[in-house]
Tab-separated table of C-alpha atoms and ligand atoms in Angstrom:
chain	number	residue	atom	x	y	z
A	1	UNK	CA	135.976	133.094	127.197
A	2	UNK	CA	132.848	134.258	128.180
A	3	UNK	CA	129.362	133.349	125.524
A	4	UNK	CA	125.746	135.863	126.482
A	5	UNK	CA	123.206	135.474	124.636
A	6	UNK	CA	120.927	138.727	123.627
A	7	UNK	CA	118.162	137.059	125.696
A	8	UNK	CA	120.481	137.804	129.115
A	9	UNK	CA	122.273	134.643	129.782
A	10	UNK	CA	126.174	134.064	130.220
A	11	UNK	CA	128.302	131.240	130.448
A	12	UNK	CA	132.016	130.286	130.040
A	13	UNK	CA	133.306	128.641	127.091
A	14	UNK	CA	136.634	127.160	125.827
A	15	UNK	CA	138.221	126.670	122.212
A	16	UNK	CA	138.619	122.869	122.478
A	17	UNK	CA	134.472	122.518	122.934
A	18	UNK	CA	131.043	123.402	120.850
A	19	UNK	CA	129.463	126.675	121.961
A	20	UNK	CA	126.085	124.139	122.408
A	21	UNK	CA	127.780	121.813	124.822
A	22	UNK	CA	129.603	124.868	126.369
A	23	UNK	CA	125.756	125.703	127.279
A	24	UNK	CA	124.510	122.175	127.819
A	25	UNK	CA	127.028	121.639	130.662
A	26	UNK	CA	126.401	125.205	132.128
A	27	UNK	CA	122.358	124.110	131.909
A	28	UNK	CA	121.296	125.991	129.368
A	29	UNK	CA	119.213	124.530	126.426
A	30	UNK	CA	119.751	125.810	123.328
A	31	UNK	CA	117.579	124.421	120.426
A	32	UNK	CA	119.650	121.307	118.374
A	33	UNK	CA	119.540	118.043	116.713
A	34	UNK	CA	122.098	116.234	114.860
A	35	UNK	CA	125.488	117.683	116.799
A	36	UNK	CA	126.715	117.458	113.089
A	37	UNK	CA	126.231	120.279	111.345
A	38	UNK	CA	124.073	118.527	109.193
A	39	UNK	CA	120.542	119.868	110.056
A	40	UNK	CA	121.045	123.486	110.942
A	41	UNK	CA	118.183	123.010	113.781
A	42	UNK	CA	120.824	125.275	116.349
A	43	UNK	CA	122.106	127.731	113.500
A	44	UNK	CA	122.284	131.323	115.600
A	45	UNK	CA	123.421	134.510	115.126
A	46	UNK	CA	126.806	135.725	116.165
A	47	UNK	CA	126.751	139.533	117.012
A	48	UNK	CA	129.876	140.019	118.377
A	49	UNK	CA	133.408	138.195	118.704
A	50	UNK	CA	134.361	135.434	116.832
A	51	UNK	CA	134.299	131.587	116.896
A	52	UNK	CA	136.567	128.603	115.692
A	53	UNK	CA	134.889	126.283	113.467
A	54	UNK	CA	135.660	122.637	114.852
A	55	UNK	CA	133.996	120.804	112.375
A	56	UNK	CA	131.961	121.737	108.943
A	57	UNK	CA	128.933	123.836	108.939
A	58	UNK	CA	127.351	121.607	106.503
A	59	UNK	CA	123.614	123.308	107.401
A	60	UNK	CA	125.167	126.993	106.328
A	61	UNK	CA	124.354	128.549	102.797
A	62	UNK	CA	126.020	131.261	101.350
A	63	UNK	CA	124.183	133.946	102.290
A	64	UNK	CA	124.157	132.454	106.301
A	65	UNK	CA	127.893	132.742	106.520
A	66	UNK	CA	127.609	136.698	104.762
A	67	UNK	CA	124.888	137.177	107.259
A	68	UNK	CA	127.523	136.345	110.729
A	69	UNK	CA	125.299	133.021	111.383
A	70	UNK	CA	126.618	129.902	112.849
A	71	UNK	CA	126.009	126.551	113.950
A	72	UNK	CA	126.417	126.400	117.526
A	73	UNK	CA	127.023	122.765	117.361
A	74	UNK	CA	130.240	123.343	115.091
A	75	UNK	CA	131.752	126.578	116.603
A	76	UNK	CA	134.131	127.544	120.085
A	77	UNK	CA	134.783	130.757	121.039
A	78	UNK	CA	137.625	132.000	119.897
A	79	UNK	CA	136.998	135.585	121.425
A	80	UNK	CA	134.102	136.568	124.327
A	81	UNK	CA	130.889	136.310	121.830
A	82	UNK	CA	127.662	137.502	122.039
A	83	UNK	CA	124.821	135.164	120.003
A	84	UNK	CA	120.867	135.027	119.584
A	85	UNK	CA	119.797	132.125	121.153
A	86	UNK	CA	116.776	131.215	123.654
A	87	UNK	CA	117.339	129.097	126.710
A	88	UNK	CA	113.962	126.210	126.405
A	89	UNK	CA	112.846	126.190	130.204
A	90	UNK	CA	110.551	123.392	129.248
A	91	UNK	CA	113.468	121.093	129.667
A	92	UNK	CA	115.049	121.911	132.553
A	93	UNK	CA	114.976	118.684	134.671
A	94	UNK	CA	115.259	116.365	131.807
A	95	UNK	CA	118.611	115.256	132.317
A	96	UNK	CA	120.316	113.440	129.686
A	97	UNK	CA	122.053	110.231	131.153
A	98	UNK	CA	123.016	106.443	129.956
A	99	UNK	CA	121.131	103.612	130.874
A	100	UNK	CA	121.291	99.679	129.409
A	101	UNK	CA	118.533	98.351	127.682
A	102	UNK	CA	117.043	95.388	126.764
A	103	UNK	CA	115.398	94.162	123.219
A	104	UNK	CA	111.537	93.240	124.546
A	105	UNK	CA	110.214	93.173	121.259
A	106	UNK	CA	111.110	93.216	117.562
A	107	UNK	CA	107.964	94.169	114.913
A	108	UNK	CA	108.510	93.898	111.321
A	109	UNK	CA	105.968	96.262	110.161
A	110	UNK	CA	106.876	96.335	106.799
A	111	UNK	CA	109.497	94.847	104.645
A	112	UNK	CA	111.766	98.078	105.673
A	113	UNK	CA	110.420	98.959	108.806
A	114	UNK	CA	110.900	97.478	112.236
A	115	UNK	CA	109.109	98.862	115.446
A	116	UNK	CA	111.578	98.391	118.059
A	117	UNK	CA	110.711	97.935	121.906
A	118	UNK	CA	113.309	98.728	124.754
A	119	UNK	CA	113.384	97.682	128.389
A	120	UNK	CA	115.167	99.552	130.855
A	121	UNK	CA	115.708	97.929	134.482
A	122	UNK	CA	112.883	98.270	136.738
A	123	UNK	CA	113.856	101.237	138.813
A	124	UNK	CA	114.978	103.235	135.620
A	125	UNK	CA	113.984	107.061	135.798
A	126	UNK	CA	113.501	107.992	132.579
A	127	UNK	CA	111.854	111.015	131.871
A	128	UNK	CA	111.911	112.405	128.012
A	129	UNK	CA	109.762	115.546	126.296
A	130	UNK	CA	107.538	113.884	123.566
A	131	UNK	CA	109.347	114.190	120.177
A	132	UNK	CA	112.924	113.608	121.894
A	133	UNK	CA	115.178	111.253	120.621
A	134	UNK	CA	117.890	108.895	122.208
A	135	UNK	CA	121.405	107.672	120.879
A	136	UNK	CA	121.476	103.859	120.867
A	137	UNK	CA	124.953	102.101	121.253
A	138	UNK	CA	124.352	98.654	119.367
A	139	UNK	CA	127.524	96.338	118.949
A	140	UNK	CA	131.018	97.340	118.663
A	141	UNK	CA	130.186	100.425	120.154
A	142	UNK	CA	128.324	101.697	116.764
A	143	UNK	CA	126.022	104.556	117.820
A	144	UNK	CA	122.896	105.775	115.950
A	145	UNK	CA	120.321	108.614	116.833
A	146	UNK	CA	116.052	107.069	117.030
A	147	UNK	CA	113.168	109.331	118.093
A	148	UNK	CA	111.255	107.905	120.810
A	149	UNK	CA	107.856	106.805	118.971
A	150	UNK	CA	105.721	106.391	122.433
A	151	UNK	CA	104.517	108.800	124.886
A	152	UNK	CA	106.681	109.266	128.664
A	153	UNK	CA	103.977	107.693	130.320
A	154	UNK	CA	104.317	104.029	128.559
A	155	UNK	CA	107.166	102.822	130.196
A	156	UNK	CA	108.689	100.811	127.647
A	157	UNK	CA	110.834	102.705	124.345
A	158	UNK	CA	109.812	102.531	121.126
A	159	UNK	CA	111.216	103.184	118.114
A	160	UNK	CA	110.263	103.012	114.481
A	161	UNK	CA	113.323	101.883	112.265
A	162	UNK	CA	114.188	101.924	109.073
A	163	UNK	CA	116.484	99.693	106.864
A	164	UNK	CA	119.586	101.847	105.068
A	165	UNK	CA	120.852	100.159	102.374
A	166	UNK	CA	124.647	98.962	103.571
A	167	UNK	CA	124.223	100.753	107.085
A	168	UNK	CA	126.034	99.442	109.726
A	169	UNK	CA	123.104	99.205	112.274
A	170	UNK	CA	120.523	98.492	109.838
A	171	UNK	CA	122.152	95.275	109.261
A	172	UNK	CA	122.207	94.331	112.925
A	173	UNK	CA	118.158	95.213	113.211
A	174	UNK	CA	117.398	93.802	109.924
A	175	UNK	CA	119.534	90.562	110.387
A	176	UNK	CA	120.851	89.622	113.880
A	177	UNK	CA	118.957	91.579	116.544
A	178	UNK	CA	117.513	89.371	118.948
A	179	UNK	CA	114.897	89.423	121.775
A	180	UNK	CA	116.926	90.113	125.238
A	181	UNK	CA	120.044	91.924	123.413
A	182	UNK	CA	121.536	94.296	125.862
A	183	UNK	CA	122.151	97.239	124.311
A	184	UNK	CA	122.794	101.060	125.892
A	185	UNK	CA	120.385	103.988	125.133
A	186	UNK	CA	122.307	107.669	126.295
A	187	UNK	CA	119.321	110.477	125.925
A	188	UNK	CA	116.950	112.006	126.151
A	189	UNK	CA	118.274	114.694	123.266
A	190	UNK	CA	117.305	117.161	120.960
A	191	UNK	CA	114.974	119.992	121.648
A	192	UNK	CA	112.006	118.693	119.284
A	193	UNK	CA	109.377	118.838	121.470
A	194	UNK	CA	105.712	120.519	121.647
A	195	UNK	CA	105.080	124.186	122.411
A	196	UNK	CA	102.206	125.814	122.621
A	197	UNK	CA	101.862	128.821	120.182
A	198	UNK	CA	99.238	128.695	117.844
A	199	UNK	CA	95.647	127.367	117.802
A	200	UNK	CA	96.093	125.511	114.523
A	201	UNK	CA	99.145	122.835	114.394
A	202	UNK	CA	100.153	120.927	111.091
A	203	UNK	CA	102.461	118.068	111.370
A	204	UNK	CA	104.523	116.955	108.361
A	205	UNK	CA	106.369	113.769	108.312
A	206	UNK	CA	108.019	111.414	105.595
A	207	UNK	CA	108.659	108.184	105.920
A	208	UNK	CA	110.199	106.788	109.802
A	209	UNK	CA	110.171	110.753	110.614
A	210	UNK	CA	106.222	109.899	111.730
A	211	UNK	CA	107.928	108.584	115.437
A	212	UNK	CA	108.568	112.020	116.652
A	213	UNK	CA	104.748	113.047	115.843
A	214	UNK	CA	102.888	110.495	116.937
A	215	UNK	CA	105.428	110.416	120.539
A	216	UNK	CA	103.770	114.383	120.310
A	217	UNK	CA	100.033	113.400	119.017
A	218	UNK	CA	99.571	110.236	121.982
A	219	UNK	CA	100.740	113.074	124.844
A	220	UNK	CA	98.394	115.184	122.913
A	221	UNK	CA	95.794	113.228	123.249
A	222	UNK	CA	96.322	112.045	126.604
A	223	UNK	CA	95.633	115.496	127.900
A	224	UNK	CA	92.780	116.122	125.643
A	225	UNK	CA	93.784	118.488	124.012
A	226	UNK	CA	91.530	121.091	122.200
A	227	UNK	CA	93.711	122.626	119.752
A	228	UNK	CA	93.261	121.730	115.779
A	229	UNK	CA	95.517	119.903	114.014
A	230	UNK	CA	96.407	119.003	110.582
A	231	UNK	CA	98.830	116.014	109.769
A	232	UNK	CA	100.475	115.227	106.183
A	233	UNK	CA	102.512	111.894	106.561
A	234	UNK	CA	104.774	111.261	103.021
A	235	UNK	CA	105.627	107.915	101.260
A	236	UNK	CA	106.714	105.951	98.250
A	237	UNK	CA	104.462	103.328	98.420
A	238	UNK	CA	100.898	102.184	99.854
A	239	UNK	CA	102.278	99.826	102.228
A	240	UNK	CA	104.556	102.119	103.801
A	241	UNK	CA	101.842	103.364	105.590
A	242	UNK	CA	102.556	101.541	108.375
A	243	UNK	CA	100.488	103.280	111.262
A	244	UNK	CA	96.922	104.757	111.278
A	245	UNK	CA	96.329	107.719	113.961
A	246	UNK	CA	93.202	106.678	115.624
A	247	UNK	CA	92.707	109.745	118.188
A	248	UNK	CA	89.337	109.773	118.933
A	249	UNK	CA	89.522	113.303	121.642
A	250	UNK	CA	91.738	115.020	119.301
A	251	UNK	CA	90.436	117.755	116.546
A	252	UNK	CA	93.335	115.881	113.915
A	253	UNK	CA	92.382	115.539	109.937
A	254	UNK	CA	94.823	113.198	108.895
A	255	UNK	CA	95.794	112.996	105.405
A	256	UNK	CA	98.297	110.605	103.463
A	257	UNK	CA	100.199	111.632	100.606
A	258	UNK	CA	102.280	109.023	98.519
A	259	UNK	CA	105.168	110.694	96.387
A	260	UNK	CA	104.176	108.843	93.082
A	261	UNK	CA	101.448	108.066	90.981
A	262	UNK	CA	100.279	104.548	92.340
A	263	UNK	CA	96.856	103.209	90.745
A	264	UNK	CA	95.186	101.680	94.215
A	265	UNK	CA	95.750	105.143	95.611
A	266	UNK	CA	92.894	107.705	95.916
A	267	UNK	CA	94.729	110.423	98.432
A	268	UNK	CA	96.974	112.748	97.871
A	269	UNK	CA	99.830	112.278	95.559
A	270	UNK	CA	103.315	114.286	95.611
A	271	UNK	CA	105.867	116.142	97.784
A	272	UNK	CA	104.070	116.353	101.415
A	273	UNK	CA	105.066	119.827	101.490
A	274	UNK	CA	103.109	121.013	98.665
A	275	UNK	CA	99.800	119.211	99.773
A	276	UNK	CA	99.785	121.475	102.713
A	277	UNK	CA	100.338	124.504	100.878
A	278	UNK	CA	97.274	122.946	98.068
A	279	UNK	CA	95.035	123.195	101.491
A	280	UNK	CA	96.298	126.048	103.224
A	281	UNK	CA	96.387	129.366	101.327
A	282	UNK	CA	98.553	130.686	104.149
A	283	UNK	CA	100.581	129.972	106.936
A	284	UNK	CA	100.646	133.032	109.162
A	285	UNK	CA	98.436	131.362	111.764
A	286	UNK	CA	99.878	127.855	112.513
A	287	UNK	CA	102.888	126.380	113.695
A	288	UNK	CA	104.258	123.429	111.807
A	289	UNK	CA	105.849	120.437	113.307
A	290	UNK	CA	108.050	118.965	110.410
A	291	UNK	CA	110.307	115.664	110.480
A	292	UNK	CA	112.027	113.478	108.191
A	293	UNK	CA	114.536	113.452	105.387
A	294	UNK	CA	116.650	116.336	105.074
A	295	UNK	CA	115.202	117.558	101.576
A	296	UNK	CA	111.777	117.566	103.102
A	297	UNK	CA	112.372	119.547	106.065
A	298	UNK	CA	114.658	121.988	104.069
A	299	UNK	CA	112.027	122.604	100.994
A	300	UNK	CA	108.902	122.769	103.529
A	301	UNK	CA	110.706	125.686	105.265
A	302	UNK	CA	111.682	127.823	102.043
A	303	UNK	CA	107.695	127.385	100.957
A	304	UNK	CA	106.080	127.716	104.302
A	305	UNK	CA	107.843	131.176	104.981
A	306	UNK	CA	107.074	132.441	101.605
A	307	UNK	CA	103.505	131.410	102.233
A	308	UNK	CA	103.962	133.840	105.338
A	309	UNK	CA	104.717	131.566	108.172
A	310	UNK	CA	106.920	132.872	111.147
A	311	UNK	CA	110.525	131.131	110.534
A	312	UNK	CA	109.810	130.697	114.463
A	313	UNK	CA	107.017	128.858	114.741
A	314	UNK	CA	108.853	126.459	112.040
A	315	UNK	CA	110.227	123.411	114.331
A	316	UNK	CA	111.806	120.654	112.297
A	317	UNK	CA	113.822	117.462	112.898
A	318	UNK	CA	116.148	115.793	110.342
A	319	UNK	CA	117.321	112.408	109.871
A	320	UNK	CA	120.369	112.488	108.284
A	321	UNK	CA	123.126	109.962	108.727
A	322	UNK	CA	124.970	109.973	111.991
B	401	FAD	C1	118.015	113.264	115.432
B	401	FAD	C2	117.906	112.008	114.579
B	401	FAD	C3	116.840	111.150	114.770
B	401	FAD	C4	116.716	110.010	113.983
B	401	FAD	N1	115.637	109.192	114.177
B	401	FAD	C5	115.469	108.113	113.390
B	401	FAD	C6	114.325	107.261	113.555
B	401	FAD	O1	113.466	107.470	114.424
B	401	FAD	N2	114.195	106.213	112.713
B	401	FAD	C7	115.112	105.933	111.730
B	401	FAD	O2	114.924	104.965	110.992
B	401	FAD	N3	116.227	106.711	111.583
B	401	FAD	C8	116.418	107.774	112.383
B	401	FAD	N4	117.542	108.554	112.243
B	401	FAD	C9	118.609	108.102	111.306
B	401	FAD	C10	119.528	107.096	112.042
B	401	FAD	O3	120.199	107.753	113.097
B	401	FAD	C11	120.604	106.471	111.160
B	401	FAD	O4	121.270	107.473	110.461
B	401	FAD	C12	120.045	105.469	110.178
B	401	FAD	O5	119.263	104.503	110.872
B	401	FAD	C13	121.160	104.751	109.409
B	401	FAD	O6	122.018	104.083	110.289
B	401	FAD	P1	122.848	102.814	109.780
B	401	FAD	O7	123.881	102.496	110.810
B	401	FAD	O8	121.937	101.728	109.374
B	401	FAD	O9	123.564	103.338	108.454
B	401	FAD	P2	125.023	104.009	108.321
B	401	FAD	O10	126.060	102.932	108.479
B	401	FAD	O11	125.106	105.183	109.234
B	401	FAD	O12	124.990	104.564	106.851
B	401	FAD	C14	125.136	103.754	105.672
B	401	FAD	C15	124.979	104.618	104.437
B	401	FAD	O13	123.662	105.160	104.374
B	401	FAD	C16	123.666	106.590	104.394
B	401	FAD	N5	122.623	106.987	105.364
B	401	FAD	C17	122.697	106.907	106.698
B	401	FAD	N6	121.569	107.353	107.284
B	401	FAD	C18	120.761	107.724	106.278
B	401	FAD	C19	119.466	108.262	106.231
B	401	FAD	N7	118.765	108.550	107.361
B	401	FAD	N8	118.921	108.509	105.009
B	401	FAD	C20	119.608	108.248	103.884
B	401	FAD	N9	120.866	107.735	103.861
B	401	FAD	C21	121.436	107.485	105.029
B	401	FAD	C22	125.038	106.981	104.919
B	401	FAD	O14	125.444	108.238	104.425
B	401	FAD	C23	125.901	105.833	104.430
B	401	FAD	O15	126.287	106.056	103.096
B	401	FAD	C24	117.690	109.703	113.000
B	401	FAD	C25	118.786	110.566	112.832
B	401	FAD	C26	118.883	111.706	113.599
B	401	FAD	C27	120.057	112.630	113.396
């Protein structure tokens, strides 16, 4: 079967495998996350043909499916197809492979947060687009997605983690992990990453969803650079705020917002969407950088486009569950 996109490309594609690693493997990089169907980050349209679903299209609404869009982590080509969907240049050369790593460092930074440092053998070549992520295979094989925290030119991995109640890898961080554990680390992945569109940037992050953005805001800084930027960073409580940005050759106003009325707390208090829309009027002249829980990312969108921002200058990453 053969997939083209409207933007020229072609590639052939089978019914056993996703239209997204059909591309993948024939070096294309279409924009994803998950590989779930959970976050709709590579939802596309399909203008001609038609595809097999493989597994659910969680990320589709109603009005998606009546509107011929898809999930081209979900869907093989049942027929030659023709979809919407840009190839990102910007990571050609970033090749996703599996490497073992060691545990250099464990951090508790709060009582539900670890930071988590990685070593990779010395003559490890990994290279990774700020705002990536990497799968890590912990014991028995379990396998969890982490965004890289750090920017590609500290060689060591970091990652911020946070404790799920009952999860399976939360309770080997949270209670067994150990300095020297060998664990393996397959990535980089996802297509989260910096682009340059728009003079003014606002980040938005809730809770562990902060890794991605500061990975982007320490690259950012290490090339100086002289865009503006505006980042809202969500939590429950005071001490959750467990990193200050301290970028002293970046234009950043930083500002906190806690989801509930606390009484030591003087910032902002609510969703984290909504105290960007209390300080911007509109949206039609920044691009928005937005990570975190699903609700978040999925809210922020729906009132950033109404408040006239481009769905495509809209770049989001979700945690949900793996
Ligand atoms: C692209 C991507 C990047 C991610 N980056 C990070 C990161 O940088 N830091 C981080 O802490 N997490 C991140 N996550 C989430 C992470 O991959 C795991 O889902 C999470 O750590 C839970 O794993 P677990 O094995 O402890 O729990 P599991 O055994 O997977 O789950 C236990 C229970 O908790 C629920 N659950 C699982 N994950 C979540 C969640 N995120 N929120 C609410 N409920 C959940 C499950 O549905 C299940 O009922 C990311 C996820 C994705 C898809």
């Amino acid at each position: 079967m053969l997939i083209k996109t409207l933007q020229k490309i072609q590639f052939e594609g089978n019914e056993e495998q996703s239209i997204l690693d059909d591309a993948l493997k024939a070096g294309f990089f279409f924009e994803y996350s998950c590989k779930n169907g959970q976050c709709g980050v590579c939802k596309t349209n399909l203008l001609e043909g038609e595809v097999i679903e493989l597994q659910a299209q969680i990320a589709l609404s109603h009005a998606d499916r009546i509107n011929q869009k898809i999930l081209s982590c979900c869907c093989a080509p049942k027929t030659d197809i023709l979809i919407d969907a840009d190839d990102l240049k910007e990571l050609e050369g970033i090749e996703v492979k599996t490497f073992p790593a060691r545990i250099n460092k464990i951090e508790k930074k709060t009582e539900q947060i670890i930071e988590l440092e990685l070593r990779l053998p010395p003559a490890t070549n990994f290279n990774f687009l700020e705002g990536q992520f990497v799968d890590v295979i912990g014991p028995a094989g379990i396998r969890r997605s982490y965004s890289l925290a750090n920017s590609a030119s500290n060689k060591s991995i970091n990652l911020f983690i946070k404790k799920v109640k009952d999860g399976q890898l939360s309770q080997y961080w949270f209670n067994e992990a150990s300095k020297n554990d060998l664990l393996r680390i397959e990535g980089p992945k996802g297509t989260f990453f910096f682009r340059e569109k728009k003079d003014h940037v606002v980040f938005l992050a809730t809770g562990t969803g902060i890794a991605p953005i500061k990975s982007i805001l320490d690259k950012l800084s290490e090339l100086s650079s002289e865009l503006s930027f505006s980042l809202y960073w969500g939590n429950r409580n005071p001490d959750d705020f467990f990193w200050q940005p301290d970028y002293k050759n970046l234009n950043l106003k930083y500002t906190p917002v806690l989801s509930r009325n606390h009484e030591n707390w003087a910032d902002k208090i609510g969703y984290v969407q909504n105290a960007v829309i209390e300080d911007f009027g509109n949206l039609e002249s920044v691009q928005v950088y937005a990570c975190g829980s699903l609700e978040m990312i999925e809210s922020a969108k729906e009132l950033f486009v109404k408040k006239g921002l481009e769905e495509k200058y809209y770049h989001s990453d979700a945690f949900v569950s793996s």
